[in-house]
Amino acid sequence: MPIRKVRIFDGFERFWHWTQMLLIFTLLFTGLRIHGVHDWLNFDQAVNIHTLAALGLMLLWVFAIFWHLTTGAWRHYLPTLNGLWPVARYYAWDIFKGKPHPYRKHFWRKHNPLQALTYAALKLFLFPAIWVSGLTYLFYNYWQQGVSSPWLYWVANIHVFSAYAILSFVIIHVYMLTTGGSFSHHLMPMISGYDEVELTEAEEAYLEQDEPGRIKPS
């Protein structure tokens, strides 16, 4: 099948990705200050910036969810066991032996099975956990009357655990950009929107006729 340069990341998706990255880094930085890991901000500044960034991120997630549902982009995140083992084996073993990646992006499936499983878990479990625990923590004064203190302890720990889990994801995500090719090669699609995609004859004909702006001329 031919490999063509196709715009697989639309403008909103790139905006959402980079804005989310900025807000998550802001939340991690201020969250670490709140817990006393560094003192580059005073405590009140850190709390205020953390709260504003959190509200901004939740608003962005609302728009992103709406965009995914209305455009059908959510289908790229559907987990599948088909091809999962070869991809997992590649990252665990084959990558260190210089073997090629077993998965190539397709027009209707831009995430490999391991990516889809990871992103689905992130969006369905980790993000909601930090969202709900953060809001519960933020509005503690409105619900704490008559509630035993261990509840706040558990809310805070769920929030902190979720934050460190997201930090781990960010570190692994950046590390993955250094594997299987140059850093810029992996980064550019999320800047320009275009990536090399393996197309079937039907997909190539559809793009050239119905969405010519999405595919670069050969």
XYZ file of N, CA and C in Angstrom:
654
model
N 0.845 -1.195 0.000
C 0.000 0.000 0.000
C 0.879 1.243 0.000
N 0.448 2.303 -0.721
C 1.264 3.525 -0.787
C 1.320 4.254 0.551
N 2.438 4.917 0.785
C 2.610 5.731 1.983
C 2.585 7.191 1.551
N 1.631 7.954 2.095
C 1.468 9.351 1.705
C 1.502 10.254 2.938
N 1.800 11.524 2.706
C 1.740 12.525 3.759
C 0.279 12.976 3.903
N -0.309 12.688 5.060
C -1.716 12.978 5.282
C -1.867 13.805 6.559
N -2.774 14.795 6.515
C -3.046 15.581 7.719
C -3.970 14.780 8.619
N -3.383 14.169 9.633
C -4.168 13.338 10.547
C -4.506 14.067 11.845
N -3.837 15.180 12.103
C -4.139 15.976 13.291
C -4.680 17.335 12.844
N -5.963 17.572 13.090
C -6.587 18.830 12.697
C -6.154 19.970 13.619
N -6.522 21.195 13.227
C -6.092 22.371 13.961
C -6.519 22.362 15.421
N -7.788 22.014 15.687
C -8.238 21.994 17.076
C -7.508 20.941 17.871
N -7.237 19.789 17.254
C -6.548 18.714 17.967
C -5.146 19.137 18.384
N -4.467 19.873 17.495
C -3.124 20.367 17.837
C -3.207 21.449 18.908
N -4.182 22.347 18.783
C -4.383 23.373 19.810
C -4.680 22.723 21.148
N -5.556 21.740 21.161
C -5.932 21.050 22.390
C -4.719 20.361 23.001
N -3.915 19.706 22.185
C -2.749 18.976 22.681
C -1.746 19.905 23.361
N -1.380 21.008 22.676
C -0.346 21.888 23.217
C -0.854 22.721 24.385
N -2.121 23.121 24.347
C -2.690 23.853 25.474
C -2.800 22.944 26.690
N -3.221 21.714 26.464
C -3.282 20.741 27.557
C -1.899 20.521 28.152
N -0.878 20.405 27.290
C 0.492 20.218 27.776
C 0.918 21.377 28.676
N 0.652 22.618 28.229
C 1.031 23.796 29.006
C 0.320 23.818 30.351
N -0.982 23.517 30.359
C -1.752 23.539 31.597
C -1.321 22.415 32.543
N -1.028 21.227 32.006
C -0.593 20.113 32.857
C 0.760 20.418 33.484
N 1.687 20.996 32.708
C 2.987 21.366 33.279
C 2.814 22.442 34.349
N 1.900 23.374 34.128
C 1.627 24.404 35.138
C 1.078 23.774 36.409
N 0.166 22.823 36.255
C -0.413 22.149 37.413
C 0.627 21.330 38.164
N 1.489 20.632 37.437
C 2.535 19.842 38.089
C 3.504 20.747 38.846
N 3.896 21.852 38.213
C 4.847 22.769 38.825
C 4.268 23.394 40.097
N 3.037 23.888 40.008
C 2.429 24.516 41.180
C 2.049 23.474 42.236
N 1.648 22.283 41.794
C 1.322 21.222 42.751
C 2.530 20.807 43.567
N 3.687 20.718 42.915
C 4.912 20.393 43.643
C 5.271 21.488 44.638
N 4.980 22.759 44.265
C 5.231 23.852 45.210
C 4.306 23.754 46.412
N 3.036 23.432 46.175
C 2.076 23.311 47.272
C 2.521 22.233 48.260
N 3.164 21.189 47.746
C 3.646 20.099 48.604
C 5.060 20.334 49.111
N 5.621 21.526 48.843
C 6.909 21.883 49.418
C 8.127 21.309 48.731
N 7.961 20.828 47.490
C 9.105 20.257 46.770
C 10.070 21.350 46.332
N 9.540 22.543 45.996
C 10.387 23.684 45.656
C 9.751 24.940 46.243
N 10.481 26.049 46.197
C 9.959 27.298 46.749
C 10.096 28.445 45.752
N 9.905 28.150 44.461
C 10.042 29.173 43.418
C 8.832 30.097 43.345
N 7.765 29.757 44.031
C 6.589 30.612 44.174
C 6.213 30.623 45.650
N 5.509 31.683 46.079
C 4.990 31.580 47.441
C 3.731 30.715 47.412
N 3.325 30.256 48.567
C 2.255 29.262 48.657
C 0.942 29.777 48.066
N 0.566 31.010 48.421
C -0.709 31.554 47.934
C -0.713 31.688 46.409
N 0.412 32.135 45.842
C 0.513 32.233 44.380
C 0.333 30.861 43.738
N 0.984 29.863 44.315
C 0.907 28.510 43.770
C -0.522 27.984 43.798
N -1.232 28.213 44.907
C -2.615 27.740 45.028
C -3.515 28.430 44.002
N -3.365 29.744 43.855
C -4.204 30.491 42.913
C -3.951 30.068 41.469
N -2.663 29.944 41.087
C -2.332 29.535 39.717
C -2.791 28.107 39.473
N -2.618 27.242 40.472
C -3.036 25.843 40.356
C -4.537 25.753 40.114
N -5.305 26.535 40.868
C -6.763 26.507 40.729
C -7.204 27.016 39.363
N -6.617 28.128 38.905
C -6.981 28.691 37.604
C -6.612 27.739 36.464
N -5.418 27.133 36.553
C -4.988 26.188 35.513
C -5.890 24.961 35.492
N -6.300 24.494 36.679
C -7.184 23.330 36.755
C -8.534 23.620 36.116
N -9.101 24.777 36.411
C -10.391 25.143 35.817
C -10.260 25.309 34.303
N -9.134 25.897 33.863
C -8.894 26.039 32.429
C -8.766 24.691 31.738
N -8.094 23.735 32.388
C -7.930 22.406 31.805
C -9.260 21.672 31.728
N -10.076 21.796 32.754
C -11.379 21.138 32.717
C -12.264 21.723 31.625
N -12.193 23.035 31.432
C -12.950 23.661 30.345
C -12.455 23.154 28.993
N -11.143 23.027 28.851
C -10.573 22.502 27.615
C -11.024 21.065 27.383
N -11.063 20.260 28.437
C -11.504 18.872 28.306
C -12.957 18.795 27.853
N -13.807 19.698 28.324
C -15.209 19.709 27.897
C -15.292 19.929 26.385
N -14.537 20.915 25.879
C -14.524 21.170 24.439
C -13.925 19.987 23.677
N -12.871 19.382 24.240
C -12.212 18.257 23.572
C -13.143 17.054 23.492
N -13.887 16.792 24.564
C -14.844 15.679 24.554
C -15.912 15.917 23.496
N -16.435 17.145 23.450
C -17.440 17.493 22.442
C -16.878 17.304 21.036
N -15.633 17.746 20.814
C -15.005 17.626 19.491
C -14.816 16.159 19.110
N -14.342 15.349 20.053
C -14.125 13.928 19.767
C -15.434 13.225 19.418
N -16.501 13.562 20.141
C -17.780 12.897 19.907
C -18.414 13.334 18.589
N -18.312 14.623 18.262
C -18.980 15.135 17.064
C -18.206 14.838 15.784
N -16.903 14.675 15.869
C -16.095 14.398 14.670
C -15.838 12.912 14.461
N -16.143 12.104 15.460
C -15.860 10.676 15.358
C -14.423 10.322 15.688
N -13.636 11.312 16.165
C -12.221 11.050 16.476
C -12.062 10.081 17.643
N -13.110 9.883 18.439
C -13.045 8.963 19.568
C -12.738 7.537 19.117
N -13.030 7.222 17.863
C -12.802 5.856 17.378
C -11.322 5.487 17.381
N -10.441 6.495 17.268
C -9.007 6.215 17.283
C -8.530 5.705 18.640
N -9.337 5.899 19.677
C -8.940 5.526 21.030
C -9.564 4.208 21.490
N -10.333 3.555 20.618
C -10.951 2.293 20.995
C -9.871 1.236 21.200
N -9.771 0.641 22.399
C -8.755 -0.394 22.636
C -9.027 -1.626 21.792
N -7.964 -2.292 21.402
C -8.074 -3.533 20.649
C -6.923 -4.449 21.016
N -7.189 -5.740 21.037
C -6.136 -6.715 21.301
C -5.410 -7.113 20.022
N -5.994 -6.724 18.879
C -5.405 -7.061 17.591
C -4.095 -6.296 17.390
N -2.986 -7.006 17.421
C -1.681 -6.381 17.239
C -1.068 -5.823 18.507
N -1.750 -5.988 19.662
C -1.243 -5.424 20.913
C 0.059 -6.094 21.349
N 0.119 -7.428 21.263
C 1.303 -8.145 21.733
C 2.558 -7.780 20.939
N 2.518 -7.735 19.598
C 3.732 -7.340 18.857
C 4.229 -5.937 19.227
N 3.299 -4.999 19.450
C 3.716 -3.641 19.827
C 4.325 -3.633 21.224
N 3.690 -4.346 22.167
C 4.223 -4.424 23.529
C 5.595 -5.097 23.525
N 5.745 -6.154 22.743
C 7.041 -6.847 22.652
C 8.097 -5.941 22.040
N 7.679 -5.107 21.078
C 8.625 -4.185 20.443
C 9.223 -3.223 21.466
N 8.363 -2.607 22.279
C 8.854 -1.632 23.255
C 9.603 -2.302 24.407
N 9.245 -3.542 24.721
C 9.893 -4.235 25.840
C 11.212 -4.876 25.436
N 11.346 -5.259 24.151
C 12.512 -6.047 23.761
C 13.060 -5.703 22.386
N 12.197 -5.738 21.357
C 12.673 -5.627 19.975
C 13.308 -4.275 19.662
N 12.857 -3.209 20.349
C 13.400 -1.881 20.078
C 14.884 -1.810 20.392
N 15.319 -2.581 21.392
C 16.730 -2.581 21.789
C 17.590 -3.432 20.849
N 16.930 -4.185 19.969
C 17.650 -4.991 18.984
C 17.617 -4.341 17.606
N 17.055 -3.123 17.532
C 17.037 -2.398 16.271
C 15.999 -2.871 15.283
N 15.012 -3.609 15.742
C 13.975 -4.106 14.837
C 12.981 -2.997 14.508
N 12.329 -3.062 13.348
C 11.360 -2.016 12.960
C 10.088 -2.115 13.784
N 9.410 -0.977 13.891
C 8.143 -0.946 14.620
C 7.113 -1.785 13.872
N 6.368 -2.649 14.566
C 5.418 -3.542 13.882
C 4.138 -2.858 13.427
N 3.951 -1.602 13.821
C 2.694 -0.928 13.482
C 2.973 0.311 12.650
N 2.184 0.483 11.605
C 2.263 1.685 10.799
C 0.908 2.381 10.835
N 0.938 3.712 10.974
C -0.314 4.463 11.078
C -1.202 4.221 9.862
N -2.490 4.131 10.115
C -3.492 4.055 9.064
C -4.373 5.296 9.161
N -5.035 5.621 8.070
C -5.854 6.829 8.043
C -6.961 6.773 9.086
N -7.582 5.611 9.240
C -8.694 5.486 10.187
C -8.244 4.963 11.546
N -6.929 4.773 11.730
C -6.432 4.227 12.999
C -5.027 4.762 13.231
N -4.909 6.000 13.735
C -3.599 6.639 13.844
C -2.831 6.220 15.090
N -3.515 5.602 16.089
C -2.836 5.145 17.300
C -2.649 3.634 17.246
N -1.447 3.170 17.614
C -1.233 1.731 17.669
C -1.999 1.153 18.861
N -2.170 -0.179 18.946
C -3.008 -0.770 20.001
C -2.571 -0.404 21.420
N -1.264 -0.304 21.659
C -0.787 0.048 22.990
C -1.096 1.511 23.311
N -0.937 2.393 22.326
C -1.294 3.795 22.515
C -2.788 3.940 22.804
N -3.609 3.263 22.010
C -5.061 3.361 22.188
C -5.465 2.897 23.583
N -4.869 1.792 24.053
C -5.182 1.275 25.388
C -4.746 2.263 26.466
N -3.557 2.838 26.299
C -3.037 3.795 27.280
C -3.879 5.061 27.317
N -4.178 5.619 26.136
C -4.974 6.849 26.080
C -6.385 6.625 26.604
N -6.960 5.469 26.313
C -8.304 5.167 26.806
C -8.310 5.113 28.328
N -7.297 4.458 28.920
C -7.203 4.383 30.380
C -6.999 5.765 30.974
N -6.197 6.585 30.302
C -5.932 7.944 30.773
C -7.217 8.769 30.786
N -7.981 8.681 29.709
C -9.175 9.512 29.560
C -10.364 8.996 30.363
N -10.449 7.675 30.546
C -11.615 7.102 31.214
C -11.423 6.957 32.720
N -10.177 6.866 33.182
C -9.943 6.606 34.606
C -9.093 7.688 35.285
N -7.917 7.958 34.723
C -6.981 8.849 35.410
C -7.444 10.299 35.402
N -7.847 10.805 34.236
C -8.327 12.188 34.170
C -9.584 12.398 35.022
N -10.599 11.513 34.935
C -11.759 11.694 35.812
C -11.395 11.644 37.297
N -10.422 10.795 37.671
C -10.027 10.686 39.078
C -9.449 11.996 39.578
N -8.566 12.601 38.782
C -7.966 13.859 39.236
C -8.962 15.009 39.131
N -9.875 14.928 38.167
C -10.915 15.943 38.006
C -11.856 15.940 39.223
N -12.417 14.773 39.544
C -13.377 14.669 40.644
C -12.707 14.968 41.983
N -11.523 14.383 42.215
C -10.841 14.622 43.494
C -10.432 16.087 43.630
N -10.026 16.723 42.542
C -9.641 18.127 42.589
C -10.814 19.031 42.920
N -11.958 18.776 42.277
C -13.150 19.584 42.575
C -13.636 19.346 44.001
N -13.574 18.095 44.443
C -13.985 17.784 45.814
C -13.082 18.490 46.817
N -11.783 18.501 46.517
C -10.809 19.177 47.381
C -11.022 20.684 47.364
N -11.306 21.236 46.171
C -11.485 22.674 46.018
C -12.695 23.173 46.810
N -13.771 22.392 46.806
C -15.007 22.809 47.468
C -15.186 22.114 48.828
N -14.074 21.816 49.450
C -14.098 21.119 50.744
C -14.943 21.848 51.775
N -14.855 23.180 51.813
C -15.579 23.954 52.826
C -17.101 23.836 52.692
N -17.567 23.425 51.522
C -19.012 23.335 51.300
C -19.591 21.978 51.705
N -18.720 20.967 51.853
C -19.253 19.652 52.185
C -18.649 19.037 53.446
N -17.675 19.710 54.056
C -16.959 19.094 55.166
C -17.746 19.061 56.477
N -18.804 19.909 56.632
C -19.562 19.901 57.875
C -20.208 18.535 58.115
N -19.894 17.969 59.253
C -20.485 16.686 59.616
C -19.828 15.490 58.967
N -18.747 15.726 58.197
C -18.045 14.627 57.536
C -16.733 14.385 58.272
N -16.419 13.149 58.549
C -15.203 12.821 59.291
C -13.963 13.184 58.486
N -12.890 13.561 59.170
C -11.665 14.021 58.515
C -11.006 12.994 57.588
N -11.120 11.670 57.844
C -10.486 10.721 56.906
C -10.937 10.881 55.456
N -12.132 11.411 55.228
C -12.601 11.617 53.860
C -11.683 12.570 53.111
N -11.286 13.670 53.761
C -10.385 14.626 53.128
C -9.024 13.994 52.878
N -8.593 13.159 53.791
C -7.315 12.445 53.636
C -7.338 11.600 52.362
N -8.416 10.864 52.156
C -8.513 9.996 50.987
C -8.650 10.806 49.703
N -9.414 11.882 49.748
C -9.553 12.745 48.573
C -8.196 13.310 48.171
N -7.454 13.817 49.153
C -6.136 14.403 48.877
C -5.176 13.370 48.316
N -5.202 12.164 48.869
C -4.271 11.129 48.401
C -4.619 10.619 47.010
N -5.904 10.524 46.711
C -6.307 10.145 45.347
C -5.840 11.202 44.361
N -5.976 12.472 44.740
C -5.558 13.568 43.866
C -4.048 13.531 43.634
N -3.283 13.340 44.699
C -1.820 13.312 44.579
C -1.365 12.080 43.788
N -1.965 10.926 44.077
C -1.610 9.711 43.336
C -1.893 9.876 41.849
N -3.049 10.453 41.510
C -3.412 10.666 40.109
C -2.438 11.633 39.443
N -2.013 12.668 40.182
C -1.070 13.642 39.632
C 0.273 12.991 39.315
N 0.764 12.150 40.229
C 2.041 11.474 39.979
C 1.912 10.447 38.850
N 0.746 9.841 38.727
C 0.515 8.920 37.609
C 0.558 9.660 36.279
N -0.032 10.875 36.243
C 0.001 11.696 35.030
C 1.432 12.154 34.749
N 2.187 12.500 35.805
C 3.597 12.855 35.621
C 4.375 11.689 35.020
N 4.103 10.481 35.485
C 4.763 9.292 34.921
C 4.415 9.126 33.453
N 3.144 9.353 33.115
C 2.725 9.277 31.711
C 3.471 10.301 30.865
N 3.609 11.538 31.368
C 4.304 12.593 30.627
C 5.753 12.192 30.368
N 6.421 11.656 31.388
C 7.822 11.244 31.236
C 7.950 10.138 30.195
N 7.066 9.144 30.267
C 7.103 8.044 29.297
C 6.758 8.552 27.902
N 5.797 9.471 27.824
C 5.379 10.039 26.541
C 6.545 10.760 25.855
N 7.282 11.560 26.619
C 8.441 12.271 26.064
C 9.541 11.280 25.687
N 9.745 10.267 26.524
C 10.751 9.245 26.203
C 10.431 8.542 24.888
N 9.162 8.244 24.681
C 8.765 7.554 23.449
C 9.093 8.376 22.205
N 9.128 9.708 22.346
C 9.465 10.559 21.203
C 10.925 10.408 20.787
N 11.733 9.804 21.650
C 13.152 9.620 21.337
C 13.434 8.241 20.762
N 12.412 7.392 20.642
C 12.622 6.021 20.169
C 12.114 5.853 18.738
N 12.717 4.931 18.018
C 12.240 4.580 16.685
C 12.338 5.681 15.659
N 13.288 6.590 15.812
C 13.439 7.707 14.881
C 13.843 8.955 15.636
N 14.034 10.044 14.898
C 14.465 11.279 15.545
C 13.328 11.898 16.343
N 13.705 12.714 17.315
C 12.728 13.419 18.146
C 11.837 14.311 17.285
N 12.451 15.037 16.352
C 11.687 15.949 15.495
C 10.744 15.189 14.568
N 11.146 13.995 14.143
C 10.291 13.183 13.266
C 8.975 12.844 13.957
N 9.041 12.536 15.256
C 7.825 12.212 16.010
C 7.056 13.472 16.407
N 7.771 14.578 16.569
C 7.143 15.799 17.063
C 6.420 16.576 15.967
N 6.970 16.576 14.760
C 6.451 17.415 13.685
C 4.983 17.172 13.331
N 4.491 15.921 13.353
C 3.067 15.729 13.024
C 2.124 16.513 13.937
N 2.497 16.682 15.213
C 1.636 17.432 16.108
C 1.839 18.938 15.961
N 2.792 19.345 15.130
C 2.989 20.766 14.818
C 2.361 21.105 13.467
N 2.698 20.300 12.456
C 2.178 20.557 11.110
C 0.837 19.877 10.854
N 0.587 18.788 11.581
C -0.630 18.010 11.369
C -0.435 16.847 10.419
N 0.667 16.857 9.652
C 0.884 15.836 8.621
C 1.816 14.733 9.119
N 1.481 13.510 8.727
C 2.333 12.371 9.038
C 2.274 11.372 7.885
N 3.244 10.477 7.851
C 3.275 9.434 6.816
C 2.300 8.341 7.207
N 1.349 8.078 6.316
C 0.280 7.138 6.607
C 0.184 6.131 5.465
N -0.012 4.879 5.835
C -0.207 3.828 4.846
C -1.669 3.825 4.411
N -1.910 4.051 3.119
C -3.281 4.167 2.613
C -3.632 2.988 1.708
N -4.871 2.545 1.832
C -5.376 1.593 0.851
C -5.732 2.389 -0.415
N -5.953 1.696 -1.509
C -6.322 2.386 -2.754
C -7.635 3.145 -2.569
N -8.570 2.553 -1.820
C -9.862 3.212 -1.593
C -9.681 4.477 -0.755
N -8.845 4.414 0.280
C -8.597 5.586 1.124
C -7.907 6.688 0.339
N -6.932 6.309 -0.486
C -6.212 7.294 -1.285
C -7.150 7.975 -2.275
N -8.007 7.182 -2.932
C -8.960 7.747 -3.886
C -9.957 8.653 -3.188
N -10.421 8.245 -2.000
C -11.374 9.063 -1.239
C -10.758 10.409 -0.868
N -9.532 10.403 -0.364
C -8.883 11.640 0.057
C -8.636 12.567 -1.130
N -8.148 12.008 -2.234
C -7.834 12.846 -3.392
C -9.086 13.463 -4.001
N -10.216 12.773 -3.902
C -11.447 13.286 -4.506
C -12.274 14.126 -3.528
N -12.436 13.638 -2.281
C -13.357 14.291 -1.342
C -12.676 15.208 -0.333
N -11.409 14.944 0.005
C -10.686 15.790 0.964
C -9.275 16.067 0.453
N -9.162 16.725 -0.695
C -7.825 16.932 -1.292
C -6.901 17.775 -0.437
N -7.450 18.632 0.416
C -6.604 19.452 1.277
C -5.954 18.670 2.397
N -6.378 17.425 2.606
C -5.840 16.625 3.697
C -4.636 15.786 3.271
N -4.411 15.661 1.985
C -3.327 14.812 1.492
C -2.387 15.650 0.637
N -1.077 15.489 0.858
C -0.084 16.242 0.099
C 0.150 15.561 -1.252
N 0.337 16.356 -2.313
C 0.586 15.766 -3.635
C 1.831 14.884 -3.604
N 1.821 13.839 -4.371
C 2.966 12.919 -4.429
C 4.170 13.643 -5.026
